[in-house]
CSV table of C-alpha atoms in Angstrom, one decimal:
chain,number,residue,atom,x,y,z
A,1,ASP,CA,12.8,5.1,-8.0
A,2,ILE,CA,10.3,8.0,-7.5
A,3,GLN,CA,10.6,9.4,-4.0
A,4,MET,CA,7.5,10.6,-2.2
A,5,THR,CA,7.9,13.2,0.6
A,6,GLN,CA,5.0,14.1,2.9
A,7,SER,CA,4.6,17.1,5.2
A,8,PRO,CA,4.1,17.5,8.0
A,9,SER,CA,5.3,14.3,9.6
A,10,SER,CA,2.9,14.9,12.4
A,11,LEU,CA,-0.1,17.2,13.0
A,12,SER,CA,-2.2,18.0,16.0
A,13,ALA,CA,-5.8,19.0,15.4
A,14,SER,CA,-9.2,19.1,17.0
A,15,VAL,CA,-12.5,17.5,16.1
A,16,GLY,CA,-14.2,19.7,13.5
A,17,ASP,CA,-11.0,21.2,12.2
A,18,ARG,CA,-10.0,21.3,8.6
A,19,VAL,CA,-6.6,19.8,7.9
A,20,THR,CA,-4.3,19.5,4.9
A,21,ILE,CA,-1.5,17.0,4.3
A,22,THR,CA,0.9,17.5,1.5
A,23,CYS,CA,2.8,15.0,-0.7
A,24,ARG,CA,5.5,15.8,-3.2
A,25,ALA,CA,6.9,13.4,-5.8
A,26,SER,CA,10.5,13.6,-7.0
A,27,GLN,CA,9.3,13.6,-10.6
A,28,SER,CA,6.0,14.2,-12.3
A,29,ILE,CA,3.6,11.4,-11.8
A,30,SER,CA,0.6,13.1,-13.5
A,31,THR,CA,-2.3,12.1,-11.2
A,32,TYR,CA,-1.1,8.6,-10.4
A,33,LEU,CA,-1.3,9.2,-6.7
A,34,ASN,CA,-3.1,7.3,-3.9
A,35,TRP,CA,-3.8,8.1,-0.3
A,36,TYR,CA,-4.2,5.6,2.5
A,37,GLN,CA,-5.3,5.8,6.1
A,38,GLU,CA,-3.7,3.5,8.7
A,39,LYS,CA,-4.9,3.0,12.3
A,40,PRO,CA,-2.8,1.2,14.9
A,41,GLY,CA,-2.9,-2.6,14.5
A,42,LYS,CA,-4.9,-2.4,11.3
A,43,ALA,CA,-4.0,-2.7,7.6
A,44,PRO,CA,-3.9,0.5,5.5
A,45,LYS,CA,-7.2,1.5,3.9
A,46,LEU,CA,-7.4,3.1,0.5
A,47,LEU,CA,-9.0,6.5,0.6
A,48,ILE,CA,-8.3,8.3,-2.7
A,49,TYR,CA,-7.0,7.0,-6.0
A,50,GLY,CA,-6.0,9.0,-9.2
A,51,ALA,CA,-5.2,11.9,-6.9
A,52,SER,CA,-8.8,13.0,-6.5
A,53,SER,CA,-11.2,10.0,-6.8
A,54,LEU,CA,-12.9,8.9,-3.7
A,55,GLN,CA,-12.7,5.1,-3.1
A,56,SER,CA,-16.1,3.5,-2.6
A,57,GLY,CA,-17.4,3.9,1.0
A,58,VAL,CA,-15.0,6.7,2.0
A,59,PRO,CA,-16.7,9.8,3.5
A,60,SER,CA,-16.9,12.9,1.3
A,61,ARG,CA,-15.1,15.0,3.9
A,62,PHE,CA,-11.9,13.5,2.4
A,63,ARG,CA,-10.7,15.3,-0.7
A,64,GLY,CA,-7.6,14.8,-2.8
A,65,SER,CA,-6.2,17.2,-5.3
A,66,GLY,CA,-3.0,17.9,-7.3
A,67,SER,CA,-1.1,16.8,-10.3
A,68,GLY,CA,2.4,16.6,-11.5
A,69,THR,CA,4.6,16.6,-8.4
A,70,ASP,CA,2.4,18.3,-5.7
A,71,PHE,CA,-0.6,16.8,-4.1
A,72,THR,CA,-2.8,17.4,-1.0
A,73,LEU,CA,-5.2,15.4,1.1
A,74,THR,CA,-7.8,17.6,2.9
A,75,ILE,CA,-10.1,16.5,5.6
A,76,SER,CA,-12.8,19.1,5.8
A,77,SER,CA,-14.2,18.5,9.3
A,78,LEU,CA,-12.2,16.1,11.4
A,79,GLN,CA,-14.1,13.3,13.1
A,80,PRO,CA,-12.8,11.2,16.0
A,81,GLU,CA,-12.3,8.2,13.8
A,82,ASP,CA,-10.0,10.2,11.4
A,83,PHE,CA,-7.1,10.4,13.9
A,84,ALA,CA,-4.7,8.0,12.2
A,85,THR,CA,-1.6,8.0,10.0
A,86,TYR,CA,-1.9,8.9,6.4
A,87,TYR,CA,0.3,7.8,3.5
A,88,CYS,CA,0.6,8.8,-0.1
A,89,GLN,CA,1.7,6.3,-2.7
A,90,HIS,CA,2.4,6.7,-6.4
A,91,SER,CA,1.1,4.3,-9.0
A,92,TYR,CA,3.0,5.8,-12.0
A,93,ASN,CA,5.4,2.9,-12.4
A,94,THR,CA,7.2,0.3,-10.4
A,95,PRO,CA,8.5,0.2,-7.8
A,96,ARG,CA,5.6,1.6,-6.0
A,97,THR,CA,6.7,3.9,-3.2
A,98,PHE,CA,5.0,5.5,-0.2
A,99,GLY,CA,5.6,8.7,1.6
A,100,GLN,CA,6.9,8.4,5.1
A,101,GLY,CA,3.5,9.1,6.6
A,102,THR,CA,1.7,11.9,8.5
A,103,LYS,CA,0.5,11.1,11.9
A,104,LEU,CA,-2.7,13.0,12.8
A,105,GLU,CA,-3.2,13.4,16.5
A,106,ILE,CA,-5.9,14.8,18.7
A,107,LYS,CA,-5.0,18.3,20.1
B,1,GLN,CA,-16.4,-9.6,-0.4
B,2,VAL,CA,-12.8,-10.5,-1.1
B,3,GLN,CA,-10.7,-11.1,1.9
B,4,LEU,CA,-7.0,-11.8,2.2
B,5,GLN,CA,-5.2,-13.7,4.9
B,6,GLU,CA,-1.4,-14.0,5.4
B,7,SER,CA,0.1,-17.1,6.9
B,8,GLY,CA,3.5,-18.4,7.7
B,9,PRO,CA,6.1,-18.6,10.5
B,10,GLY,CA,6.4,-15.7,12.9
B,11,LEU,CA,10.0,-16.4,13.6
B,12,VAL,CA,12.8,-16.9,11.1
B,13,LYS,CA,16.5,-17.4,11.8
B,14,PRO,CA,19.1,-15.1,10.2
B,15,SER,CA,20.3,-16.2,6.8
B,16,GLU,CA,17.3,-18.4,6.3
B,17,THR,CA,14.3,-17.9,3.9
B,18,LEU,CA,11.1,-16.2,5.0
B,19,SER,CA,8.1,-17.8,3.4
B,20,LEU,CA,4.6,-16.4,3.6
B,21,THR,CA,1.3,-17.3,1.8
B,22,CYS,CA,-1.7,-15.1,1.2
B,23,THR,CA,-5.0,-16.8,0.7
B,24,VAL,CA,-7.7,-15.1,-1.2
B,25,SER,CA,-11.3,-15.9,-0.2
B,26,GLY,CA,-14.7,-14.4,-0.5
B,27,GLY,CA,-15.6,-15.5,-4.0
B,28,GLY,CA,-14.7,-14.3,-7.4
B,29,SER,CA,-11.6,-15.1,-9.4
B,30,ILE,CA,-8.1,-14.5,-8.5
B,31,SER,CA,-7.4,-13.8,-12.1
B,32,ASN,CA,-6.8,-10.5,-13.8
B,33,TYR,CA,-5.5,-8.7,-10.7
B,34,TYR,CA,-2.1,-7.8,-9.4
B,35,TRP,CA,-1.3,-9.4,-6.0
B,36,SER,CA,1.2,-7.5,-3.9
B,37,TRP,CA,3.4,-7.7,-0.8
B,38,ILE,CA,4.1,-4.7,1.4
B,39,ARG,CA,6.0,-4.6,4.7
B,40,GLN,CA,6.2,-2.3,7.6
B,41,PRO,CA,8.9,-2.4,10.4
B,42,ALA,CA,7.5,-1.6,13.8
B,43,GLY,CA,6.9,2.2,14.1
B,44,LYS,CA,8.0,2.9,10.6
B,45,GLY,CA,6.5,3.4,7.1
B,46,LEU,CA,5.3,1.2,4.4
B,47,GLU,CA,7.7,-0.5,1.9
B,48,TRP,CA,6.5,-2.1,-1.3
B,49,ILE,CA,8.1,-5.5,-1.9
B,50,GLY,CA,6.7,-6.5,-5.2
B,51,ARG,CA,3.7,-7.9,-7.0
B,52,ILE,CA,2.6,-10.6,-9.4
B,53,TYR,CA,-0.1,-10.6,-12.1
B,54,THR,CA,-2.1,-13.8,-12.5
B,55,ASN,CA,-0.3,-14.6,-15.7
B,56,GLY,CA,2.9,-14.8,-13.6
B,57,ASN,CA,4.5,-11.5,-14.5
B,58,THR,CA,6.3,-10.0,-11.6
B,59,ASN,CA,7.6,-6.6,-10.5
B,60,TYR,CA,10.0,-6.4,-7.6
B,61,ASN,CA,11.5,-3.6,-5.5
B,62,PRO,CA,15.1,-3.2,-6.8
B,63,SER,CA,16.3,-2.9,-3.2
B,64,LEU,CA,15.1,-6.5,-2.5
B,65,LYS,CA,15.0,-8.0,-6.0
B,66,SER,CA,18.0,-10.3,-5.5
B,67,ARG,CA,16.3,-11.9,-2.6
B,68,VAL,CA,12.6,-11.9,-3.4
B,69,THR,CA,10.4,-14.4,-5.3
B,70,ILE,CA,6.6,-13.9,-5.6
B,71,SER,CA,4.5,-16.7,-7.0
B,72,VAL,CA,0.8,-17.4,-7.6
B,73,ASP,CA,-1.3,-20.6,-7.5
B,74,THR,CA,-4.6,-19.7,-9.1
B,75,SER,CA,-6.0,-23.2,-8.4
B,76,LYS,CA,-5.6,-22.6,-4.7
B,77,THR,CA,-6.4,-18.9,-4.9
B,78,GLN,CA,-3.1,-18.2,-3.1
B,79,PHE,CA,0.0,-16.2,-3.7
B,80,SER,CA,3.3,-16.4,-1.9
B,81,LEU,CA,6.4,-14.5,-0.9
B,82,LYS,CA,9.9,-15.9,-0.4
B,83,LEU,CA,12.6,-13.6,0.9
B,84,SER,CA,16.0,-15.2,1.2
B,85,SER,CA,19.1,-14.5,3.4
B,86,VAL,CA,17.1,-12.6,5.9
B,87,THR,CA,18.6,-10.4,8.6
B,88,ALA,CA,17.2,-8.5,11.5
B,89,ALA,CA,16.4,-5.6,9.1
B,90,ASP,CA,13.7,-7.8,7.5
B,91,THR,CA,11.8,-7.9,10.8
B,92,ALA,CA,8.4,-6.3,10.0
B,93,THR,CA,4.7,-6.8,9.7
B,94,TYR,CA,4.1,-8.2,6.2
B,95,TYR,CA,0.9,-7.4,4.3
B,96,CYS,CA,-0.6,-8.9,1.2
B,97,ALA,CA,-2.8,-6.7,-0.9
B,98,ARG,CA,-4.8,-6.7,-4.1
B,99,GLU,CA,-3.9,-4.0,-6.6
B,100,TYR,CA,-6.7,-3.2,-8.9
B,101,GLY,CA,-7.4,-0.9,-11.8
B,102,LEU,CA,-10.0,1.4,-10.2
B,103,GLY,CA,-10.6,3.9,-12.9
B,104,MET,CA,-9.5,4.9,-16.4
B,105,ALA,CA,-6.7,7.5,-16.4
B,106,THR,CA,-6.4,7.5,-20.2
B,107,THR,CA,-7.8,5.2,-22.9
B,108,GLN,CA,-4.8,2.9,-22.3
B,109,TYR,CA,-4.0,3.2,-18.6
B,110,TYR,CA,-5.8,2.7,-15.4
B,111,TYR,CA,-5.4,4.2,-12.0
B,112,TYR,CA,-4.2,1.4,-9.8
B,113,GLY,CA,-4.6,1.2,-6.0
B,114,MET,CA,-4.3,-1.4,-3.3
B,115,ASP,CA,-7.9,-1.7,-2.4
B,116,VAL,CA,-8.0,-4.9,-0.4
B,117,TRP,CA,-5.4,-5.8,2.3
B,118,GLY,CA,-4.8,-8.7,4.6
B,119,GLN,CA,-4.6,-8.0,8.3
B,120,GLY,CA,-0.8,-8.4,8.3
B,121,THR,CA,1.5,-10.9,9.9
B,122,THR,CA,4.5,-10.1,12.1
B,123,VAL,CA,7.7,-11.8,11.2
B,124,THR,CA,10.7,-11.6,13.5
B,125,VAL,CA,14.2,-12.5,12.3
B,126,SER,CA,16.2,-13.7,15.3
B,127,SER,CA,18.3,-16.7,16.3
């Protein structure tokens, strides 16, 4: 199985800040990497697929980058609705695996 | 647009079989997609359980494979999860999701992502 490791596990930031979350795969996954946002009591929401493609309806302040084993999710200017938990997930093969999550909290 | 809704018992006894159904609504065909199950213990991360294609082909998480069966009923636009011999460790919120080829990675392969999710259903394993 491919292991996905996110850092940091939690992050405090303010509205308007630029934040970056990192995801590392245990082997090369090319650009088969997705990012999801999860809010309490809600299902995860797909933000980014193919490492850098924005899912329909997702604001352009979300940007994904990377290839191989190292990936980043950047939120350029945090909005109040962005405070949530973010997960990376690979789609290189099965089993699909997720990172452990990064909880983004208000400072 | 497509909506997914999980249904099934919220309480299952240890050693019994957990059975959940996901109903697909909102128009369109259930065919030519992957249909997935994911779970999340309270306060923890997401675990992929497995998926089924509408031709019946399945992929399971090796950690659960001996206990998992996913099936699909295209006539009812439903797919189902059965997890046998459950223990307290199987207590979680269970989500169903659609996995779809969202863009071309190469001339042969798509980028797949879980683009539609159910709201989740909490299952507790307890006597």
